[in-house]
Coordinates of C-alpha atoms and ligand atoms in Angstrom, one line a residue:
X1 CA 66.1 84.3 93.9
X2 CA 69.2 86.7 93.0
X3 CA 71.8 85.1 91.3
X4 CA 75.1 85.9 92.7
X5 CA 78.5 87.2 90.6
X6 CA 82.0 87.1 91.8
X7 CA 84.0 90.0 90.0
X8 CA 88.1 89.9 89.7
X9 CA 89.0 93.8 89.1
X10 CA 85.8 95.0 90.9
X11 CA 88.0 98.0 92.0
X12 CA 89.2 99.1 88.1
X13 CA 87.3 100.9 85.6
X14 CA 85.3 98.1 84.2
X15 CA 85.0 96.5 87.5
X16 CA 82.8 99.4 89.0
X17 CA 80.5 100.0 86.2
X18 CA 79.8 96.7 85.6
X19 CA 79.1 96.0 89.5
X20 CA 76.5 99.1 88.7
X21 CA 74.8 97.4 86.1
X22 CA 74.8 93.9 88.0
X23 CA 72.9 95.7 91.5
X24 CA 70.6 97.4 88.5
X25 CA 69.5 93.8 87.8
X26 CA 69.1 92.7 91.3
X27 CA 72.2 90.6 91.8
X28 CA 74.5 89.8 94.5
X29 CA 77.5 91.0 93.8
X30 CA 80.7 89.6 95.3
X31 CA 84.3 91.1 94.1
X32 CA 88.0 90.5 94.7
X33 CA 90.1 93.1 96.4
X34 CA 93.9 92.9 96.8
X35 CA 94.6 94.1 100.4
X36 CA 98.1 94.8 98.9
X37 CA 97.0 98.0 97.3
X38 CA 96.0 101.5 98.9
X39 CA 92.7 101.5 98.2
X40 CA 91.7 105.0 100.2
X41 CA 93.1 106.5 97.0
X42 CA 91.0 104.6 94.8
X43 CA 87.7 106.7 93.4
X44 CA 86.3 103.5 91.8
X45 CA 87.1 102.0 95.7
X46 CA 85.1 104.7 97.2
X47 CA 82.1 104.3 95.3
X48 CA 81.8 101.0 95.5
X49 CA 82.1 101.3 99.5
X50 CA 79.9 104.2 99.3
X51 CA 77.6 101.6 97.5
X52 CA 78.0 99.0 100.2
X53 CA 77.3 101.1 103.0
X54 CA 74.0 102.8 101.6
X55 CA 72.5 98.8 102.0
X56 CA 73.1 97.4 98.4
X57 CA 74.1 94.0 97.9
X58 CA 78.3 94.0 97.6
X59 CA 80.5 92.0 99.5
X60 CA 84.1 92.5 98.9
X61 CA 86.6 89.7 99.8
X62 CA 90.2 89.9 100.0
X63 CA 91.8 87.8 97.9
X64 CA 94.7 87.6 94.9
X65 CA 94.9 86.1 91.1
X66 CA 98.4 84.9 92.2
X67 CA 96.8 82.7 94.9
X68 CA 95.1 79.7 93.8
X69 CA 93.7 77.9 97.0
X70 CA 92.1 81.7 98.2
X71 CA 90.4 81.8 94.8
X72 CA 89.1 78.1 95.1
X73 CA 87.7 79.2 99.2
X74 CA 87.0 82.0 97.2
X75 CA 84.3 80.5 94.5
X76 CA 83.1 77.5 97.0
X77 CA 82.0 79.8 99.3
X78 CA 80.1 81.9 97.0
X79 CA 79.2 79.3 94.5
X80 CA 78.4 82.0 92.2
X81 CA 76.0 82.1 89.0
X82 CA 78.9 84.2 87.0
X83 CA 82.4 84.7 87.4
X84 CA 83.4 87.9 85.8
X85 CA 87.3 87.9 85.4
X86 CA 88.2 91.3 84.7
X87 CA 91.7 91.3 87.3
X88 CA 95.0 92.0 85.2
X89 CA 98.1 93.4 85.1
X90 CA 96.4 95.6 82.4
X91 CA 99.0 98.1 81.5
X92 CA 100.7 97.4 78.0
X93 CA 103.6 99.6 79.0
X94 CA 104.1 98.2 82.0
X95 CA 104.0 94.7 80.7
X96 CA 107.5 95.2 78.9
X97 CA 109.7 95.9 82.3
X98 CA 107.5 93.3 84.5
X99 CA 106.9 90.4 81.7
X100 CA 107.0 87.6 84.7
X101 CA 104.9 89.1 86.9
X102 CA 102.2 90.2 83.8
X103 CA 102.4 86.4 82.7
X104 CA 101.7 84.9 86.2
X105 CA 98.8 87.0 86.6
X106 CA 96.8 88.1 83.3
X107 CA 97.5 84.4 81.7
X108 CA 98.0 81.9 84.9
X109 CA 95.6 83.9 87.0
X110 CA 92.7 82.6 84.2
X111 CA 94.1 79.3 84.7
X112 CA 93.8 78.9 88.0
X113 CA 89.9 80.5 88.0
X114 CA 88.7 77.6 85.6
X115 CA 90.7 75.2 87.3
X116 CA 88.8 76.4 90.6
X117 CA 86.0 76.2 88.5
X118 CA 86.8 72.5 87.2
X119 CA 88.2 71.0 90.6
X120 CA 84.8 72.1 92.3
X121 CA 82.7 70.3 90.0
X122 CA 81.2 73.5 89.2
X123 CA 81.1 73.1 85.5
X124 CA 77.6 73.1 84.8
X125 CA 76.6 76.1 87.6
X126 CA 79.4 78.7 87.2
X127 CA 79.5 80.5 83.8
X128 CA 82.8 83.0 83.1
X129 CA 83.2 86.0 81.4
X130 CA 87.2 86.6 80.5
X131 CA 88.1 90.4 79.7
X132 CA 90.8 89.1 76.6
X133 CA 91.8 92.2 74.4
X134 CA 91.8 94.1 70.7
X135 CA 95.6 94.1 71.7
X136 CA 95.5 90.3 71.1
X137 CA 95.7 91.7 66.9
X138 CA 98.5 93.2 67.4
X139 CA 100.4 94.3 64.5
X140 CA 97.1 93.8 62.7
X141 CA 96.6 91.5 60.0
X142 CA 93.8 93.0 58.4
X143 CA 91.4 96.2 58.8
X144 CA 89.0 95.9 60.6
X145 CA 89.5 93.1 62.9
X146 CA 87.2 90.5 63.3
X147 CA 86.9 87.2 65.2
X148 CA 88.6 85.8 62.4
X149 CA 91.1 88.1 61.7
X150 CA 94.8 86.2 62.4
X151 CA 96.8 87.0 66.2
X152 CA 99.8 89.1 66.2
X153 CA 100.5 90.0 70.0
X154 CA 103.2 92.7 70.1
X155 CA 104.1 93.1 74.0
X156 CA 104.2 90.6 77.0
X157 CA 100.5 91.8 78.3
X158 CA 99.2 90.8 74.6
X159 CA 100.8 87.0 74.8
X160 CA 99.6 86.4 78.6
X161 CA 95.9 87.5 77.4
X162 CA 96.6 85.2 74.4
X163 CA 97.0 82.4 76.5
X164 CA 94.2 83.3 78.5
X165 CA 92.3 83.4 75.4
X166 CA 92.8 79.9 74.2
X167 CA 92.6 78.3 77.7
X168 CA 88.7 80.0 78.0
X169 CA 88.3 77.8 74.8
X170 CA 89.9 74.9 75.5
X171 CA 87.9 74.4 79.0
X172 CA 85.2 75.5 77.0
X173 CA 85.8 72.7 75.2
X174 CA 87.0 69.9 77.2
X175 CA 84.9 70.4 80.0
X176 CA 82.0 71.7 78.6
X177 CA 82.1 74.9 81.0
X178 CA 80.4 77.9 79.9
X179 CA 82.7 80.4 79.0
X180 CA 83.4 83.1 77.0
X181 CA 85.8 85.3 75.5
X182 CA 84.8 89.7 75.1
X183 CA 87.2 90.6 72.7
X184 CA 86.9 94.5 73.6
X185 CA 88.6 97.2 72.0
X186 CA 90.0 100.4 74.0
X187 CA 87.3 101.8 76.2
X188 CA 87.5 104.8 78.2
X189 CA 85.4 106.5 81.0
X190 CA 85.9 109.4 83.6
X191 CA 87.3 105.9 86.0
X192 CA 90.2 105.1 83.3
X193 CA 93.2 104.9 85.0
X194 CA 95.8 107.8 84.7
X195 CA 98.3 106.4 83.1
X196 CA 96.3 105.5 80.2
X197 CA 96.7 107.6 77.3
X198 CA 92.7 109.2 76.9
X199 CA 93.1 109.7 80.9
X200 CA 96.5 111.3 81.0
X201 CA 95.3 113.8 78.5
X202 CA 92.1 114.6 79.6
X203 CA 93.8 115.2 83.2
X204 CA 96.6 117.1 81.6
X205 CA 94.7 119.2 80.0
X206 CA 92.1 120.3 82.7
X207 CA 95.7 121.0 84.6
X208 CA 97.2 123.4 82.5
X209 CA 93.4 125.0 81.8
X210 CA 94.0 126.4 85.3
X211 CA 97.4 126.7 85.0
X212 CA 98.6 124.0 87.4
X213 CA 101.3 122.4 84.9
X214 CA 102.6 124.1 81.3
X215 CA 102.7 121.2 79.3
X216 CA 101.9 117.5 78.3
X217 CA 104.7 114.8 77.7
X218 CA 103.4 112.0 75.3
X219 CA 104.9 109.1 73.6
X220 CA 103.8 108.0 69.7
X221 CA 101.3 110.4 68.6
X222 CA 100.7 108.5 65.9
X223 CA 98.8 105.4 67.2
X224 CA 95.3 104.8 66.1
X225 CA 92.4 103.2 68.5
X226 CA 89.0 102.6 68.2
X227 CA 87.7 103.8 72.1
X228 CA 84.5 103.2 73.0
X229 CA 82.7 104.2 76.4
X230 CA 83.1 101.7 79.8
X231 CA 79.4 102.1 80.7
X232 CA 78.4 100.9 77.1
X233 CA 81.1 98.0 77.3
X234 CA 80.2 96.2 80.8
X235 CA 76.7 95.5 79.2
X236 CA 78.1 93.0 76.5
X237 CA 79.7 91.7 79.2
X238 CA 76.8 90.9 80.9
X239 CA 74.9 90.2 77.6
X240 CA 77.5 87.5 76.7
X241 CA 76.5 85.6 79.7
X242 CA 73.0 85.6 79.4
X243 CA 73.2 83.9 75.8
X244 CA 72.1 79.9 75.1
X245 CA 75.6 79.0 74.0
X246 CA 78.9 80.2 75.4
X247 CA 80.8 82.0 72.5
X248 CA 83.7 84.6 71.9
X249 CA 82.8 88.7 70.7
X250 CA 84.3 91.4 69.6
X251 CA 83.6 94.4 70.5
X252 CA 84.1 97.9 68.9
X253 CA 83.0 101.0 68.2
X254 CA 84.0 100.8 64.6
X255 CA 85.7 104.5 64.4
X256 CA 89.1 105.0 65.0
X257 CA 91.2 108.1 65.6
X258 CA 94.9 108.9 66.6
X259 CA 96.4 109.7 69.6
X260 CA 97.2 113.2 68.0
X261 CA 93.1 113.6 66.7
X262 CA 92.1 112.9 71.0
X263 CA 94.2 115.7 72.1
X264 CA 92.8 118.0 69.9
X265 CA 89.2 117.0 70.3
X266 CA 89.8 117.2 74.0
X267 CA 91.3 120.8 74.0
X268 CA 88.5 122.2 71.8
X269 CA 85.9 120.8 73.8
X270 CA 88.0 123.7 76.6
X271 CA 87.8 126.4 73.9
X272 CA 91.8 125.5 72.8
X273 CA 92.4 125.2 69.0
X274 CA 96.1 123.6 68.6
X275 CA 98.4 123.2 65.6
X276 CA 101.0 120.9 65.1
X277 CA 104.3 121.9 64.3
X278 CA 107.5 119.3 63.7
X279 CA 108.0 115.4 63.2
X280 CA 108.3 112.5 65.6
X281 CA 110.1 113.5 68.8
X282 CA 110.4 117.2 68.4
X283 CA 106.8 117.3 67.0
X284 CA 105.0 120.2 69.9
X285 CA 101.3 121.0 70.2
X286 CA 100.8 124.8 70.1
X287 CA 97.2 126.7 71.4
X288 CA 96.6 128.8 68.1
X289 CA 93.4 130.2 69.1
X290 CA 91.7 130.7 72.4
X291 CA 87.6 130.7 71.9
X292 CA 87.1 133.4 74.8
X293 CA 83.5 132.4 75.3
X294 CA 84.5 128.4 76.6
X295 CA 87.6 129.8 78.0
X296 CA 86.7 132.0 80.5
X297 CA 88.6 131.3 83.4
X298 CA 91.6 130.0 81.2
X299 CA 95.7 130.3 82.0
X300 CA 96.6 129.8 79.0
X301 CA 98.3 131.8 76.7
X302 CA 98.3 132.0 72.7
X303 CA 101.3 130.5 71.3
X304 CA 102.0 128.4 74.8
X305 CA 103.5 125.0 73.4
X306 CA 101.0 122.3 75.5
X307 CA 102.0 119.3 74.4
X308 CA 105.5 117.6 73.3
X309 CA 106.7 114.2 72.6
X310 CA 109.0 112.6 75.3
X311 CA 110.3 109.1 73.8
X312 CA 110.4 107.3 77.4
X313 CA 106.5 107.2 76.4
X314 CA 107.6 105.0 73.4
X315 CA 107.0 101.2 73.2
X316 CA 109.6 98.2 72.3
X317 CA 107.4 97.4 69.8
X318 CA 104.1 99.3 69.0
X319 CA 100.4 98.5 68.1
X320 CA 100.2 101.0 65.3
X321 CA 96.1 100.9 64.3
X322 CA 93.9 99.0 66.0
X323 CA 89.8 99.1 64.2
X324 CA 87.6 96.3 65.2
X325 CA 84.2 95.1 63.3
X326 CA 81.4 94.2 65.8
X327 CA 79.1 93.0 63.6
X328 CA 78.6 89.0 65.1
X329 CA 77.6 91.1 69.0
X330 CA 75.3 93.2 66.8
X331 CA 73.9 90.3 65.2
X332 CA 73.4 87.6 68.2
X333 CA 73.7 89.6 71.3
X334 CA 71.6 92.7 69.8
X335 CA 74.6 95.0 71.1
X336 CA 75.6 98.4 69.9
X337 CA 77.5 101.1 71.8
X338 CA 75.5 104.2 72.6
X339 CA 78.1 106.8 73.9
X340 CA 80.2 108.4 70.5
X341 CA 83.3 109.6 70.2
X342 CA 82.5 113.0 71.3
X343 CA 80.2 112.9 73.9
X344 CA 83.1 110.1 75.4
X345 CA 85.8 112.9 75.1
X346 CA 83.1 115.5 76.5
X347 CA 82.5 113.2 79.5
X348 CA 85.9 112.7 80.6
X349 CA 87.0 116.7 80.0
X350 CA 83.9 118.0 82.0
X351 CA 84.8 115.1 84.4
X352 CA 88.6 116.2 84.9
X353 CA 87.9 120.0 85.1
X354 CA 85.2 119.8 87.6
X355 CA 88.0 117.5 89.8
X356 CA 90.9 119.8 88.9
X357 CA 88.5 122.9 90.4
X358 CA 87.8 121.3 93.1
X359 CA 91.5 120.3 94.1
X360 CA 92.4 123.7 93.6
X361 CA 89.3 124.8 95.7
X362 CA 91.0 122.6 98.4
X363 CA 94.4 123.5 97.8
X364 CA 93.1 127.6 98.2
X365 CA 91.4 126.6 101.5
X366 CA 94.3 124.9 103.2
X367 CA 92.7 121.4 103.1
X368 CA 94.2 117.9 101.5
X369 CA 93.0 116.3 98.5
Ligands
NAP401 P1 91.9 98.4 85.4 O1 91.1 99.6 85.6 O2 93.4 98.5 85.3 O3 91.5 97.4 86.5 C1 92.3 96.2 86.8 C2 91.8 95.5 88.0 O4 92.5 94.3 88.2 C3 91.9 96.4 89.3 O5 90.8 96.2 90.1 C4 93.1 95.8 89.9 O6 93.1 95.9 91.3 C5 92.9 94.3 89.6 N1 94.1 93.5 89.7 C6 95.4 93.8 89.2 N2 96.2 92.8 89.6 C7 95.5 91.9 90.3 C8 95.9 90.7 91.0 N3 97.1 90.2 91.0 N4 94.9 90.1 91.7 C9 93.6 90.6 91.8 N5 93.3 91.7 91.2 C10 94.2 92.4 90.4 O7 91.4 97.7 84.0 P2 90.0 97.9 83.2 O8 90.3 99.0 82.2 O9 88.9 97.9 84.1 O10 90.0 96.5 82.4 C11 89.4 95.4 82.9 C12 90.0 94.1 82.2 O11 89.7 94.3 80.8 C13 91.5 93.9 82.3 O12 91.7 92.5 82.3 C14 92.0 94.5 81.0 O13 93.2 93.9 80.7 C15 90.9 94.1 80.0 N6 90.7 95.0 78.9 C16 90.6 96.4 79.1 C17 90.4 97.2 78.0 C18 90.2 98.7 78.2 O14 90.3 99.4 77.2 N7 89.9 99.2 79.4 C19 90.3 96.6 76.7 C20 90.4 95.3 76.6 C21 90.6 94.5 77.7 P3 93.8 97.1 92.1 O15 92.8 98.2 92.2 O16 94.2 96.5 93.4 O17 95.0 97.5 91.3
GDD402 N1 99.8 105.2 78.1 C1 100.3 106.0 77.2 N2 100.9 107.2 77.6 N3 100.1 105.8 75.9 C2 100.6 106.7 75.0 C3 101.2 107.8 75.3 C4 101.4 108.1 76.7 O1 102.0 109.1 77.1 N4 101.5 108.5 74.2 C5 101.1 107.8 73.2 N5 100.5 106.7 73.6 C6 100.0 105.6 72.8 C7 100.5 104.2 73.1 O2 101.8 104.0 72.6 C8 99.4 103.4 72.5 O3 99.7 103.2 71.1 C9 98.2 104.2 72.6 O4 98.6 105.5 73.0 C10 97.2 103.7 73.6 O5 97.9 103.5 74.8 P1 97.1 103.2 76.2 O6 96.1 104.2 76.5 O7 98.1 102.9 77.2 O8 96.3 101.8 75.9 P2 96.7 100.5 75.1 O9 96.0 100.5 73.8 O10 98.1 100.3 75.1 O11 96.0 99.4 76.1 C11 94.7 99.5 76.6 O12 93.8 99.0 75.7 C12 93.9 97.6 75.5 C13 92.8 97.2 74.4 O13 93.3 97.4 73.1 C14 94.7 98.9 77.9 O14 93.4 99.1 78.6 C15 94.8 97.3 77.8 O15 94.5 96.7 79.1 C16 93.7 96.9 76.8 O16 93.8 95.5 76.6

């Protein structure tokens, strides 16, 4: 029989390529929509409906992690095998000017699932997967981080998923529910969000390629990650859940680069060489060198400054360098990412341009994009 999931965040990033993998492996899958948001706009919407109507098994319910009794309805009607909770508030920018509202829904929203969970008597048949965070570390402690490595949460979205990390373990604990904690590190895909930073740049940068914008406003250039792929992420999640024991991961790539090192892998992957020139806020990004054979149908000019530094992109307080050690997944779940560094960038540049040509194939033909 197919086992059913129930996915919170079905319409984000990790929501849509993990409800991939899922139909790949013959499940039902059931996910949360919030009928608060415009959803026509939504690409990782689309696909999924685009899913649903060519006959595979989604069914999409409206529903809220604000609202506890629709989430309990929710999860007795489906009675689902796993409960992936991937629904947050997930912007760490955002989390500063809305703390409340972050709070209620990336730490009280996990709440009320295992409550649903607990209240049901579904302890022993419902297994959940909790997306918690690299951003849990913080100002980090220690490089890389492990599972052991100490907490240091530096912004409202890192202490909500803190709590949500601890309450996974205590029902884990106390009421013996299967559930686990994927400790993931930045990961990144052609269905990343704009505003984060690897999306902004990618789009960015595909925009001034065909001269639609001049430049690129970005905050602290400085800031180290380790970014993995989506695709390669969703499968631990899936992995994690499949295991004998319920148990907390992280996951990483275990390479880390700056903010400054992805713009400049991103614009030679367009044929763009750039050099840096100044320090913090007036640092600029300049094109030095155009390779003529990538750049073909190129707007942009030698010595055009692409990228500056606009401090309304800086944080109250900053997660400097973030490197994570995966070494326990590799060990007891067998995991490893597949996509690197480079073929990520690659992905999400040839992903961008092809969209950018297209909406100015529209725009040239009169239609709406
Ligand atoms: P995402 O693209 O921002 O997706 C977030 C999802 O949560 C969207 O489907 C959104 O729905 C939904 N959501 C937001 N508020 C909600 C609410 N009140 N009730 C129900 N649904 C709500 O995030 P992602 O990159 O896929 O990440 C998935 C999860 O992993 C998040 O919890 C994130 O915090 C965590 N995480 C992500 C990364 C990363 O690098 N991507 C790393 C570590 C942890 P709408 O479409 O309606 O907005
Ligand atoms: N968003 C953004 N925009 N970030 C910028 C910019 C900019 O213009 N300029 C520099 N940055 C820096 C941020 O200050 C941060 O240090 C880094 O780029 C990454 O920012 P984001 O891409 O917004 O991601 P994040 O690391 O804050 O959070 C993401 O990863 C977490 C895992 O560590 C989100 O997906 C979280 O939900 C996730 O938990």
């Amino acid at each position: 029989m197919s086992k059913n999931a129930l996915i919170t965040g079905i319409t984000g990033q990790d929501g849509s390529y993990l409800t991939e993998l899922l139909l790949s492996k013959g499940y039902h899958v059931h996910g949360i929509v919030r009928v608060s948001t415009n959803n026509r706009n939504n690409p990782n919407y689309l696909l999924l409906e685009k899913l649903r109507k060519r006959g595979e098994k989604i069914h999409l319910h409206s529903g809220d992690l604000s609202d506890s009794s629709r989430l309990t309805t929710l999860i007795s009607a489906i009675s689902p095998d796993e409960i992936y909770n991937l629904a947050a508030q997930s912007n760490v920018s955002f989390s500063f000017a809305e703390p409340k509202y972050t709070s209620d829904i990336n730490a009280i929203g996990t709440l009320r699932i295992l409550e649903a969970i607990r209240n049901l008597k579904f302890t022993s048949q419902t297994k959940l997967y909790h997306a918690s965070t690299s951003e849990l570390f913080g100002k980090a402690q220690e490089s890389p981080q492990t599972e052991t490595t100490p907490f240091y949460p530096r912004s409202p979205y890192a202490i909500a998923k803190l709590y949500s990390y601890w309450t996974v373990i205590n029902y884990r604990e106390a009421y013996d529910i299967f559930a686990c904690n994927g400790i993931l590190f930045n990961h990144e895909s052609p269905r990343r969000g704009e505003t984060f930073v690897t999306r902004k740049v990618t789009k960015a940068l595909a925009r001034i390629y065909f001269g639609l914008q001049d430049c690129l406003y970005l905050g602290n250039l400085n800031a180290k990650r380790d970014w993995g792929h989506a695709r390669d992420y969703v499968e631990m999640q899936w992995l994690m859940l499949q295991q004998k024991f319920p148990d907390d991961y992280v996951i990483a790539t275990g390479v880390q680069h700056s903010v400054r090192s992805f713009v400049e892998i991103a614009a030679s992957e367009l044929g763009l060489t750039i050099g840096w020139h100044g320090k913090d806020q007036t640092e600029v990004g300049i094109i030095e060198q155009i390779d003529s054979s990538l750049a073909q149908k190129c707007k942009i000019k030698p010595g055009q400054t692409i990228i500056r530094v606009d401090p309304q992109y800086y944080r109250p307080a900053e997660v400097e360098n973030l490197l994570g050690n995966s070494q326990k997944a590799k060990n007891n779940l067998g995991w490893t990412p597949k996509t690197s560094f480079k073929n990520l960038v690659k992905e999400m540049i040839a992903h961008d341009l092809d969209q950018t040509r297209k909406d100015l194939l529209c725009k040239e033909n009169g239609y709406e994009t």
